Short mmCIF file of C-alpha atoms and ligand atoms in Angstrom, two decimals:
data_model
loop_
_atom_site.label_atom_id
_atom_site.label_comp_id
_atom_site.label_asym_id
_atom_site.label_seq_id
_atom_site.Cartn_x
_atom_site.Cartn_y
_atom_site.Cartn_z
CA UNK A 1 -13.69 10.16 -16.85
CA UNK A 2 -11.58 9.93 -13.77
CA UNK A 3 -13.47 11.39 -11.30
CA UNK A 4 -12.48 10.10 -7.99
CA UNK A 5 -14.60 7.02 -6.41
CA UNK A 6 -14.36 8.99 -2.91
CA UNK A 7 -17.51 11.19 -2.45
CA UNK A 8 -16.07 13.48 0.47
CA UNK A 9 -13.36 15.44 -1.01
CA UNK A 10 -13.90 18.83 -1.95
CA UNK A 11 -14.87 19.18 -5.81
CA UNK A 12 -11.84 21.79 -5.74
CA UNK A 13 -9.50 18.87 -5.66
CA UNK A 14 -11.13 16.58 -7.74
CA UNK A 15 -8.49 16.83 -10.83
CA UNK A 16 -8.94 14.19 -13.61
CA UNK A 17 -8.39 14.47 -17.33
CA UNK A 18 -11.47 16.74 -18.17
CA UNK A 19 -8.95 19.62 -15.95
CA UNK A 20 -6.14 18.26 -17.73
CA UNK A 21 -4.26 19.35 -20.71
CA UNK A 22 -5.50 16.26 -22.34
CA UNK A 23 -9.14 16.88 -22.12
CA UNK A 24 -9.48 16.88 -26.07
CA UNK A 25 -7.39 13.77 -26.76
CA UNK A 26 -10.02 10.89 -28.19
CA UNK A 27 -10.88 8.48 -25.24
CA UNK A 28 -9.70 5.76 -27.28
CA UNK A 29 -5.86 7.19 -27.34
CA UNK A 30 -6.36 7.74 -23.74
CA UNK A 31 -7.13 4.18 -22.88
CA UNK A 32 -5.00 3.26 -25.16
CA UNK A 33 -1.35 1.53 -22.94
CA UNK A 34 0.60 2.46 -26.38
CA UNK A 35 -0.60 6.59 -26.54
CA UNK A 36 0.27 6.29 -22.96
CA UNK A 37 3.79 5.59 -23.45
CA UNK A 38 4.42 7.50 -26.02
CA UNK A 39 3.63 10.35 -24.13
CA UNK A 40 4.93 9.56 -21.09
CA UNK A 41 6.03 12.75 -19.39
CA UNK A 42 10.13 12.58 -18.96
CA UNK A 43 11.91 16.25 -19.56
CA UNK A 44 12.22 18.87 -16.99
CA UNK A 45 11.43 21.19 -19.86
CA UNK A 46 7.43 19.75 -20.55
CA UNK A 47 7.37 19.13 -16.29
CA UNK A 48 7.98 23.08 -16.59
CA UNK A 49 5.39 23.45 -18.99
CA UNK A 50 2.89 21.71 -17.69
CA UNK A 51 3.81 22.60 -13.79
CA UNK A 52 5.01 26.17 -14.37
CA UNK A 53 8.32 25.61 -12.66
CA UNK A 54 10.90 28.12 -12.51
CA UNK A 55 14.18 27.61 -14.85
CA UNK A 56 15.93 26.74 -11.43
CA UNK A 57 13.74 23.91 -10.63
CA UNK A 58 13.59 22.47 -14.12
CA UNK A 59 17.54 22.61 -13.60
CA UNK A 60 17.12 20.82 -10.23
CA UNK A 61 15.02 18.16 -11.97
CA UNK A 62 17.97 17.54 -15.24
CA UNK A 63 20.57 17.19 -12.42
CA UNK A 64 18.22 14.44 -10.28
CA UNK A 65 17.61 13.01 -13.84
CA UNK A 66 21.53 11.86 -14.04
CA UNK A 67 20.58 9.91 -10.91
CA UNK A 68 17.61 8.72 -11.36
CA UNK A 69 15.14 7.51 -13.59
CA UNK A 70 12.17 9.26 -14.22
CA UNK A 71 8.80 9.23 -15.93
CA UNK A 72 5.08 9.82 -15.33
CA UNK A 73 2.55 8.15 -17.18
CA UNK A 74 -0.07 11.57 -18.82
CA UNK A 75 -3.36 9.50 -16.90
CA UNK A 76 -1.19 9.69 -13.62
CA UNK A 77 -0.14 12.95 -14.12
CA UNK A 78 -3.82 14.09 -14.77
CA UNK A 79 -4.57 13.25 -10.96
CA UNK A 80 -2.12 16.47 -9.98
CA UNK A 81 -3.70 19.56 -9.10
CA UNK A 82 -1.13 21.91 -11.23
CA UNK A 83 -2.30 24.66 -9.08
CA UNK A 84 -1.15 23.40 -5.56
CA UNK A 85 2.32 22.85 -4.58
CA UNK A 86 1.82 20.16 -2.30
CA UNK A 87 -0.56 18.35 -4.22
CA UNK A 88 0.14 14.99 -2.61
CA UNK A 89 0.27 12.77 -5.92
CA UNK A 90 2.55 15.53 -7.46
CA UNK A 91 4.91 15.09 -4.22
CA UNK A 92 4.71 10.93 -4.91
CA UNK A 93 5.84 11.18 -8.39
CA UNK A 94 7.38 14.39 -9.28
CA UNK A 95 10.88 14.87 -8.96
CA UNK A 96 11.68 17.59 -7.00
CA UNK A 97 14.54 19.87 -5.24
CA UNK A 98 13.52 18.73 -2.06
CA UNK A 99 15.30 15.58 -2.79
CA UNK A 100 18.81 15.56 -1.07
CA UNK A 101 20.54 12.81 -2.52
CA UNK A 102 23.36 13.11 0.18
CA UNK A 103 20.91 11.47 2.48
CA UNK A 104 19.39 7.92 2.66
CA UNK A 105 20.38 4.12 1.78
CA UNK A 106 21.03 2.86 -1.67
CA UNK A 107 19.56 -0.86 -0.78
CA UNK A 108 17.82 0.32 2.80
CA UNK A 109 16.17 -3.53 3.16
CA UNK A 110 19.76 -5.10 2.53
CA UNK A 111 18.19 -7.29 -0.33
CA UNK A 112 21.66 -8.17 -2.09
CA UNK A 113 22.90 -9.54 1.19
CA UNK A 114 19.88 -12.08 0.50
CA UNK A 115 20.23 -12.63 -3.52
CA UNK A 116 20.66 -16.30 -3.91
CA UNK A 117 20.14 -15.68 -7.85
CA UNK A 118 19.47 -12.88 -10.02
CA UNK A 119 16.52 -11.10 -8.87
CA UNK A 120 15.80 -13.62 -5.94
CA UNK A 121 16.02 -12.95 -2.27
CA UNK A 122 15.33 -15.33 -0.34
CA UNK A 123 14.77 -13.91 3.28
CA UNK A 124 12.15 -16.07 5.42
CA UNK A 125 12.09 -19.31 5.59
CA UNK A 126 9.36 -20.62 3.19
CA UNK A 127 8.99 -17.80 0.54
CA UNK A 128 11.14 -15.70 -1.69
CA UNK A 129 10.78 -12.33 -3.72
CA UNK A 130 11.60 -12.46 -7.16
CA UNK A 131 12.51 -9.43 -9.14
CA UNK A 132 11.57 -9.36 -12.94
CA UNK A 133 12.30 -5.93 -13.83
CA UNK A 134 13.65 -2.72 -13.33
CA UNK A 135 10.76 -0.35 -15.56
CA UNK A 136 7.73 0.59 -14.25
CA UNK A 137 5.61 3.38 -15.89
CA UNK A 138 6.03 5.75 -13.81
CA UNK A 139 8.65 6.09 -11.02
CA UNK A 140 7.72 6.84 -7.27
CA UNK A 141 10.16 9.26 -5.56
CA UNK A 142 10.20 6.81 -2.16
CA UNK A 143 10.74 4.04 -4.44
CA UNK A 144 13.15 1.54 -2.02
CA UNK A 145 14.59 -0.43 -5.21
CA UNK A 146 15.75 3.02 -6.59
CA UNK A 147 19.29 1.15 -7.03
CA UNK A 148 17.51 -0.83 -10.00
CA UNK A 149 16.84 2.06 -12.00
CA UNK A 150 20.30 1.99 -12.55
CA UNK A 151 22.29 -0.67 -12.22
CA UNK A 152 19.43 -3.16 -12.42
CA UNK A 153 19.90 -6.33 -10.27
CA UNK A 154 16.58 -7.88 -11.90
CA UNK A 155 16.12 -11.37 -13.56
CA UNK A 156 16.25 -9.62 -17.08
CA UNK A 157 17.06 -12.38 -19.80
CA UNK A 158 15.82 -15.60 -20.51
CA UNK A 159 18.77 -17.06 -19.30
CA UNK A 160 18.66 -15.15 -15.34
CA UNK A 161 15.19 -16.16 -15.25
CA UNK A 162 16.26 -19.42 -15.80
CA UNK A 163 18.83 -19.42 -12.75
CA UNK A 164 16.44 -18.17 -10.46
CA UNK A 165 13.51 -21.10 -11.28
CA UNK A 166 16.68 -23.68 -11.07
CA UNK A 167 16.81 -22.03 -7.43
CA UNK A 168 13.50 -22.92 -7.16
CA UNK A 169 13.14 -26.05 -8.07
CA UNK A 170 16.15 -27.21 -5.84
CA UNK A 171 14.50 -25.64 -2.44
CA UNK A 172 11.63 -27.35 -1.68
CA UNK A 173 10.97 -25.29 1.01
CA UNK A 174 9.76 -22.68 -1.18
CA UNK A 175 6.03 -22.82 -1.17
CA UNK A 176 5.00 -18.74 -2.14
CA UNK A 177 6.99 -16.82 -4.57
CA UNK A 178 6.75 -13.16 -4.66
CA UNK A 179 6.55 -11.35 -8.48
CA UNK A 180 7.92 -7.86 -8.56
CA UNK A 181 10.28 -5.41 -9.62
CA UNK A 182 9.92 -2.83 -11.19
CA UNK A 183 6.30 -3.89 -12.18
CA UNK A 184 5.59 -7.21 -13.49
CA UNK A 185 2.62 -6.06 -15.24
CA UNK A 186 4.66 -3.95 -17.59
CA UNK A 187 6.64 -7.25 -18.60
CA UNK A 188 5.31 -7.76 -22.65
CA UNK A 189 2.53 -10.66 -21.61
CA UNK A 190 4.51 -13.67 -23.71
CA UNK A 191 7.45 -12.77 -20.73
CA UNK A 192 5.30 -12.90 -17.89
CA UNK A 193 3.71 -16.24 -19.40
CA UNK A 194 7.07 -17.77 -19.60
CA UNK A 195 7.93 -17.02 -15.91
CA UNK A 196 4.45 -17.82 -14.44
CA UNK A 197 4.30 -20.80 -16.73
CA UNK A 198 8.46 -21.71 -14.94
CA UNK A 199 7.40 -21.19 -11.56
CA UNK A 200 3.98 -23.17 -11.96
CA UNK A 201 5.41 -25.82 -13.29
CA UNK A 202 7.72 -26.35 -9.63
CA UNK A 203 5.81 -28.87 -8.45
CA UNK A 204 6.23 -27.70 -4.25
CA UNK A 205 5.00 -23.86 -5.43
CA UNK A 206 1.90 -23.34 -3.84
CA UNK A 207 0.78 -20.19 -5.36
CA UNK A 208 2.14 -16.96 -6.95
CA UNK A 209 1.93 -13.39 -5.81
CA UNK A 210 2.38 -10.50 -7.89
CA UNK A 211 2.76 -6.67 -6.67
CA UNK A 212 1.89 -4.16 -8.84
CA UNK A 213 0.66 -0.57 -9.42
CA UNK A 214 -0.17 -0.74 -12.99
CA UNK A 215 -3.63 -0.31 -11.18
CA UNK A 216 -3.00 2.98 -9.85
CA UNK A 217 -0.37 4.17 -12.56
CA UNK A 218 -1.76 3.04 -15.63
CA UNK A 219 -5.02 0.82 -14.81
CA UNK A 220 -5.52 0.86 -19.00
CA UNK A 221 -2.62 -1.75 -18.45
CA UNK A 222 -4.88 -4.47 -17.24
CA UNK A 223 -6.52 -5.51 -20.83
CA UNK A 224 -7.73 -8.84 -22.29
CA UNK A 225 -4.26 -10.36 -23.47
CA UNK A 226 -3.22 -9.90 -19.82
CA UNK A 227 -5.74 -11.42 -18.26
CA UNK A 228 -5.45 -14.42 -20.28
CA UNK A 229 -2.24 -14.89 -19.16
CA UNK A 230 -3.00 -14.56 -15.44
CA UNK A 231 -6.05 -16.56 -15.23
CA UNK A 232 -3.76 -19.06 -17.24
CA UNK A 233 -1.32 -19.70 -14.07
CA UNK A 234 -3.46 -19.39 -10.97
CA UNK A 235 -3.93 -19.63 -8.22
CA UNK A 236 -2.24 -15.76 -8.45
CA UNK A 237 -2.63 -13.00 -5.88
CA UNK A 238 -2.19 -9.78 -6.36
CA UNK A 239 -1.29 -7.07 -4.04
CA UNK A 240 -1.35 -3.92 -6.00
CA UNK A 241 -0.20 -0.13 -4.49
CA UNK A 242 -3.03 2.77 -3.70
CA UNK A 243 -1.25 5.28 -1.16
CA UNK A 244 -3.98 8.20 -1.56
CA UNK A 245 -7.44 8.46 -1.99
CA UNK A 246 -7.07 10.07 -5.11
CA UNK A 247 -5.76 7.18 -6.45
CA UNK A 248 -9.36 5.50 -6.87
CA UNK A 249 -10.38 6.41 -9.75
CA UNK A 250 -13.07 5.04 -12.13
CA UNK A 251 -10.27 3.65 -14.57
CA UNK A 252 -8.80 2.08 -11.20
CA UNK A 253 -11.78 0.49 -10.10
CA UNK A 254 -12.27 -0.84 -13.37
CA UNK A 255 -9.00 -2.48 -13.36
CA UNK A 256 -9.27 -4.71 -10.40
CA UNK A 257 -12.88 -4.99 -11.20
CA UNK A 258 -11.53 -7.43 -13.66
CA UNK A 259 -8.65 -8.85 -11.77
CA UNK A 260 -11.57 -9.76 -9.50
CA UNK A 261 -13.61 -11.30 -12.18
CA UNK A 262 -11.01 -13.76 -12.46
CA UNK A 263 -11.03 -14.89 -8.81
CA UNK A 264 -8.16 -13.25 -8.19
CA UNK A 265 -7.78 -11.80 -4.53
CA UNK A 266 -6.28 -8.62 -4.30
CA UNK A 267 -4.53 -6.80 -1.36
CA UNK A 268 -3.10 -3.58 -1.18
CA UNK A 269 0.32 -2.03 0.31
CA UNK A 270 0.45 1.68 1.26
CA UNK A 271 3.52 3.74 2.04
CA UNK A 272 3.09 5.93 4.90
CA UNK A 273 4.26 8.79 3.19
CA UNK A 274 4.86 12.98 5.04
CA UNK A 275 2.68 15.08 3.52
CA UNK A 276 1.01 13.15 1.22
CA UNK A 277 -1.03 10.37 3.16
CA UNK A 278 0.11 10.77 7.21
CA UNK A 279 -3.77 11.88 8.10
CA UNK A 280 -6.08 10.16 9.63
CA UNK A 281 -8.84 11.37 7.45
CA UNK A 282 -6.86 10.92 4.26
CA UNK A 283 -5.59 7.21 5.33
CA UNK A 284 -9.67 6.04 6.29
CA UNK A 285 -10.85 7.13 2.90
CA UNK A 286 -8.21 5.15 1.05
CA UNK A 287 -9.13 2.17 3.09
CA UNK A 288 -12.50 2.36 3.13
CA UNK A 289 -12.58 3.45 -0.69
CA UNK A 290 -10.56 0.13 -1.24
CA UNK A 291 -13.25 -1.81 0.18
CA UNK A 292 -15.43 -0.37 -2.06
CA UNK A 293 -13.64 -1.98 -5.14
CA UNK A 294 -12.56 -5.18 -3.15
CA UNK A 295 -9.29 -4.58 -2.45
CA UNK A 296 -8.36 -5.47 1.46
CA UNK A 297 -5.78 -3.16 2.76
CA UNK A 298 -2.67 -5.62 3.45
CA UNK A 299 0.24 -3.97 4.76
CA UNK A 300 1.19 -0.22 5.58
CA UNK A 301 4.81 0.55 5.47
CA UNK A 302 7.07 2.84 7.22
CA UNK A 303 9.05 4.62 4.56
CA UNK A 304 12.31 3.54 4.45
CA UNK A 305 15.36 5.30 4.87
CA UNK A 306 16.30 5.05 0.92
CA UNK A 307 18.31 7.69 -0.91
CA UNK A 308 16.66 10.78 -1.82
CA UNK A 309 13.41 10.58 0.07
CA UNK A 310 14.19 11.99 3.69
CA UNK A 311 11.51 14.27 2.83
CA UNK A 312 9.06 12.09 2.55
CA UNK A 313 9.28 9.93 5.94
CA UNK A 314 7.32 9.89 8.96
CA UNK A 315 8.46 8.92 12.62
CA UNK A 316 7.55 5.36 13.76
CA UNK A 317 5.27 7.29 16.23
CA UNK A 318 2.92 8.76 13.75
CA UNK A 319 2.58 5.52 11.78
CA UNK A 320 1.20 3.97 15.82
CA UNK A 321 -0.98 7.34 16.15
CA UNK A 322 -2.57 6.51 12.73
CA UNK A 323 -2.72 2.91 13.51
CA UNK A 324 -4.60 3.85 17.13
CA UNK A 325 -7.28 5.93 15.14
CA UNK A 326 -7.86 3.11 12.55
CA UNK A 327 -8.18 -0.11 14.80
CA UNK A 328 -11.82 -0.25 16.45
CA UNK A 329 -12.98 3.09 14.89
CA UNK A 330 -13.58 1.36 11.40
CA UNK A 331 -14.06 -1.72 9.52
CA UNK A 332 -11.56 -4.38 10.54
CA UNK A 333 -11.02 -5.13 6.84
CA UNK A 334 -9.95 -2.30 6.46
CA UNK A 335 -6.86 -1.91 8.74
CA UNK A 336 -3.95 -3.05 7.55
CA UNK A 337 -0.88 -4.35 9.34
CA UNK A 338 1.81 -1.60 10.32
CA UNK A 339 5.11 -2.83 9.39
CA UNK A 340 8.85 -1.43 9.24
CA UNK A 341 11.33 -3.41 7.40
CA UNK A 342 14.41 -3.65 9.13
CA UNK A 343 17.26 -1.87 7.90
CA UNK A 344 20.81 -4.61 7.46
CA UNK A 345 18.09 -7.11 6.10
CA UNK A 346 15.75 -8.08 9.13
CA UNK A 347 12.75 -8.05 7.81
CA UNK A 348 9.22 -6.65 8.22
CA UNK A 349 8.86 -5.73 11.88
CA UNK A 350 5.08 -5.20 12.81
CA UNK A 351 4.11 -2.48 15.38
CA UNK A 352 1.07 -2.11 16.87
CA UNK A 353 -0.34 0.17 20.07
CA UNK A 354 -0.05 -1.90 22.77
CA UNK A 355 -3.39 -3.46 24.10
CA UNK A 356 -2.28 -4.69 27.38
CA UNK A 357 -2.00 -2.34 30.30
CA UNK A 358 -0.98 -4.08 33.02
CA UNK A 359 -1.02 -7.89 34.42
CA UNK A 360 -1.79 -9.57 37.97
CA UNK A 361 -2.06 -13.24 38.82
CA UNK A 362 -4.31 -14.89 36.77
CA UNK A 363 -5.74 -11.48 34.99
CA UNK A 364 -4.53 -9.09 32.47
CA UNK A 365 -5.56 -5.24 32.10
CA UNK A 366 -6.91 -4.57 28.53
CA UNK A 367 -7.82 -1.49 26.59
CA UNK A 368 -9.85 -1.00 24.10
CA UNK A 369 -10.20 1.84 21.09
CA UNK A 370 -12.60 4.13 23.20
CA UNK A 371 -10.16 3.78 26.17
CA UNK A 372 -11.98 1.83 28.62
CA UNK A 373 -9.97 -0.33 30.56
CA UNK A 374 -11.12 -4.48 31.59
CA UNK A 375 -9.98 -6.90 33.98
CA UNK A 376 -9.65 -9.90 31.87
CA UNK A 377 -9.67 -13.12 33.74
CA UNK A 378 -7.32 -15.04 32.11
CA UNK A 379 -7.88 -18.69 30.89
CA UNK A 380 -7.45 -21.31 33.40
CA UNK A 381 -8.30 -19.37 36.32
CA UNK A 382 -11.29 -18.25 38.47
CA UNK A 383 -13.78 -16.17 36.66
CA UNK A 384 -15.47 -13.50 39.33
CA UNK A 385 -17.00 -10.37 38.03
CA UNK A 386 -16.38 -7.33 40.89
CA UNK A 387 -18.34 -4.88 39.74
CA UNK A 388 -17.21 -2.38 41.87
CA UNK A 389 -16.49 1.40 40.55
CA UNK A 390 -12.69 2.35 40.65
CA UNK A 391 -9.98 4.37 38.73
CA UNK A 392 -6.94 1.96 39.41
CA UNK A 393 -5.60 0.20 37.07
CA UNK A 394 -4.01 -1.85 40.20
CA UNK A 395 -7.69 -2.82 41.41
CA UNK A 396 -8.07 -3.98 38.01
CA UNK A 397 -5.27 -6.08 37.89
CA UNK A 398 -5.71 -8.19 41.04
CA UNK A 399 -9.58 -8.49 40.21
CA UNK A 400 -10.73 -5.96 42.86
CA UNK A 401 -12.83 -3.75 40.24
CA UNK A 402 -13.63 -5.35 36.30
CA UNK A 403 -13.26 -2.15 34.58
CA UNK A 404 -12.82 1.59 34.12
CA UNK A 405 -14.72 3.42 31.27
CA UNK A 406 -14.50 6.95 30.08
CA UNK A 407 -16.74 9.27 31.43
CA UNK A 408 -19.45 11.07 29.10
CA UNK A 409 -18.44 8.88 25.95
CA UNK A 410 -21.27 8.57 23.57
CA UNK A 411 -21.35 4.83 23.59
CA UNK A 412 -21.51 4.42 27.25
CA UNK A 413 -24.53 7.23 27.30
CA UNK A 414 -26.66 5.13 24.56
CA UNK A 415 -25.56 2.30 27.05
CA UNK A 416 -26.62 3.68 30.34
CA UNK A 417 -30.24 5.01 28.15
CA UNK A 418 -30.73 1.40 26.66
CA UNK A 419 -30.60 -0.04 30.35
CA UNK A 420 -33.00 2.29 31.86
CA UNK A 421 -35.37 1.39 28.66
CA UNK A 422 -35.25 -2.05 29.66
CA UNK A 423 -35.25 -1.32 33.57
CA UNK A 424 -38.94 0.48 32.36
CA UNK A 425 -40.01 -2.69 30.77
CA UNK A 426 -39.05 -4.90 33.28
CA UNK A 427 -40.92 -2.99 35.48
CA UNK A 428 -44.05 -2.74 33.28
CA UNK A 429 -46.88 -4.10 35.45
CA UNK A 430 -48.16 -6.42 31.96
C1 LIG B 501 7.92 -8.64 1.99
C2 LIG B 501 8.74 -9.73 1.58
C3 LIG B 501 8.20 -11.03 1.44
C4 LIG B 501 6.76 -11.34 1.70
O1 LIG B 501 6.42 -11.14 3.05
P1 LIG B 501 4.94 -11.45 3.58
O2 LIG B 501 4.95 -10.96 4.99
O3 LIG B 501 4.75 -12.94 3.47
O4 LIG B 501 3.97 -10.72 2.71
C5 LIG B 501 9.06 -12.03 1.04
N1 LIG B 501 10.37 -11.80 0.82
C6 LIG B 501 10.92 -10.58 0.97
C7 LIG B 501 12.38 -10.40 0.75
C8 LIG B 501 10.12 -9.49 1.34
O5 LIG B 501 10.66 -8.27 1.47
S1 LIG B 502 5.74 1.29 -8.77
FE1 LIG B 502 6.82 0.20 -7.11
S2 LIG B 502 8.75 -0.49 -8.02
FE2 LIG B 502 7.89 1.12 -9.37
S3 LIG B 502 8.79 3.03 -8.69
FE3 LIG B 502 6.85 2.82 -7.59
S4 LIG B 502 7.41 1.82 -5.65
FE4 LIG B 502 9.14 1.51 -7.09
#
């Protein structure tokens, strides 16, 4: 059933139930959110089982269990390749040894410092995030709101939820509010009707925003009672959470198939997670597969520094390497903005390659994704083309030359043949 959407990976690594140790359970059980969580996978001993780890790592695992929370939903787990090690979905959500708890923040985006109620932060000036819960289905090893799993900070009972909307309704300035947690989507729908139904009803709330990855982690999730409760309380966004290509499944697509139905946009935010998604390749067919299912690539975020996932970061350089293959070379749509959120609570930071390469008066020097360089004449002043050949960026910037263009590159041949077609035409005695 869940054969990946993505055509270009090697049938080797297509895993899905039908390799899985549920293969024989009745496809109504498996689509079925209840079977699901009653057999979610949550003991080192049936991780052994079904991973064939060594007594010493299943010990590793029962010590990182006093820590943190874990649990992996059996349609999740039936994306893992049991036979590689570094399967990247088992490295997302499988609690490991390679976690050193010694290292890393507890709260790396400094939300407390911006709680105003319980499970509200309000950080920029016209919207806030609101926290509804600590559970998810399963639990992602990078997680940055690892803190919850414990000592949850979330807007649990009636009565915090309650706090938080009174928050709301006395700062008019408030015109987006954030859902998430934890997941929102695996609030019992009469909750999540209450709180949409709350913030709906404060009359300067513009719309609601909801991120989840019930889509990815248990897409079964998104069912009919559900769905009556979003389309009740639009207009809704949703920005769900596909780091890997794997991830886009038929069940997946499926999912925000009908989240789309509903006229509800939906973005995505990846993690730029070592080992697991930090490849060009990998990172194009996740975009371009969630264009497929109408999902627009939002935001992709540096891995924070939280506890227990120094493993899994990148440097800031190969998140502007990625970024540098992915603007220009594919669809726009699908290239998301690179952030980093500011450790001590400063925010999301975005980086980009820089596009400017050097200025003179009344012209900057541009370049583009192929690496050609222009002499833009800048608004307001003299436009005069100078068509002379150079290699100096300096000739460029004071207008001497309007541009310097990679020799031998494809487009510029296709170029230079199109020109002499039409030079032949031109000259066509007809
Ligand atoms: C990410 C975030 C938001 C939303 O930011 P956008 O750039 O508008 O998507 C709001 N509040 C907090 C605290 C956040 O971390
Ligand atoms: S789904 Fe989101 S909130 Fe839940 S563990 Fe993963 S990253 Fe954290």
């Amino acid at each position: 059933m869940n054969a990946p959407v993505s055509k270009d990976e090697p049938p080797s690594i297509r895993w899905g139930r039908a390799q899985s140790p549920w293969r024989d359970v009745p496809t109504s059980d498996w689509n079925d959110v209840r079977w699901q969580l009653k057999n979610l996978i949550r003991t080192p001993a049936r991780l052994g089982e079904l991973l064939g780890l060594p007594q010493g790592e299943q010990d590793a695992v029962a010590g990182l269990s006093k820590q943190f929370r874990w649990a992996i939903s059996p349609y999740y787990f039936s994306l893992i390749d049991p036979t590689d090690p570094h399967d990247p979905i088992r490295r997302l959500i499988v609690p490991s040894s390679d976690e050193d708890v010694e290292e890393g923040l507890a709260d790396p985006l400094s939300e407390k410092d911006d709680q105003v109620a319980p499970g509200l932060t309000h950080r920029y000036p016209d919207r806030v995030l609101f926290v509804v819960t600590s559970f998810c289905s399963s639990y992602c090893r990078f997680c940055i709101r690892k803190r919850n799993w414990k000592h949850s900070d979330a807007a649990g009972s009636r009565e915090e939820i309650d706090q938080a909307i009174a928050y709301l309704r006395a700062h008019e300035e408030v015109r987006d509010v954030l859902i998430s947690g934890g997941d929102p989507l695996t609030l019992p729908p009469e909750q999540l009707d209450y709180i949409l139904g709350q913030i709906k009803a404060v009359p300067h709330v513009e719309f609601v925003r909801i991120g989840s990855r019930e889509p990815v982690m248990l897409p079964m999730r998104i069912g009919d009672e559900l769905l009556r409760v979003l389309d009740r309380h639009g207009p809704i966004w949703i920005n769900t959470h596909f780091n890997h290509p794997r991830e886009l499944t038929e069940e997946a697509a499926a999912a925000c198939e009908r989240l789309a139905r509903l006229g509800i946009p939906l973005g995505n935010q990846t993690v730029l997670l070592r080992g697991i998604n930090d490849e060009l390749g990998t990172l194009k067919r996740l975009f371009q597969g969630l264009l497929k299912i109408r999902v627009r690539p939002y935001y992709l975020y540096q891995a924070d520094p939280v506890i227990g996932a120094a493993h899994l970061r990148t440097s800031v350089w190969k998140g502007m390497e990625l970024m540098e293959g992915l603007r220009g070379h594919t669809t726009g749509l699908a290239v998301p903005t690179y952030v980093v959120d500011a450790p001590g609570g400063g925010g999301k930071i975005p980086i980009s390659p820089n596009y400017i390469v050097s200025a003179g008066p009344g012209r900057v020097v541009l370049r583009n994704f192929e690496g050609a360089m222009f002499s833009y004449p800048d608004g307001g002043t003299h436009v005069e083309v100078n068509d002379r050949p150079s290699a100096s960026v300096a000739d460029l910037a004071s207008g001497l030359a309007q541009r310097i263009r990679p020799a031998d590159h494809p487009h510029y041949a296709r170029r230079a043949q199109l020109a002499e077609a039409r030079r032949g035409h031109d000259g066509d005695p007809e």
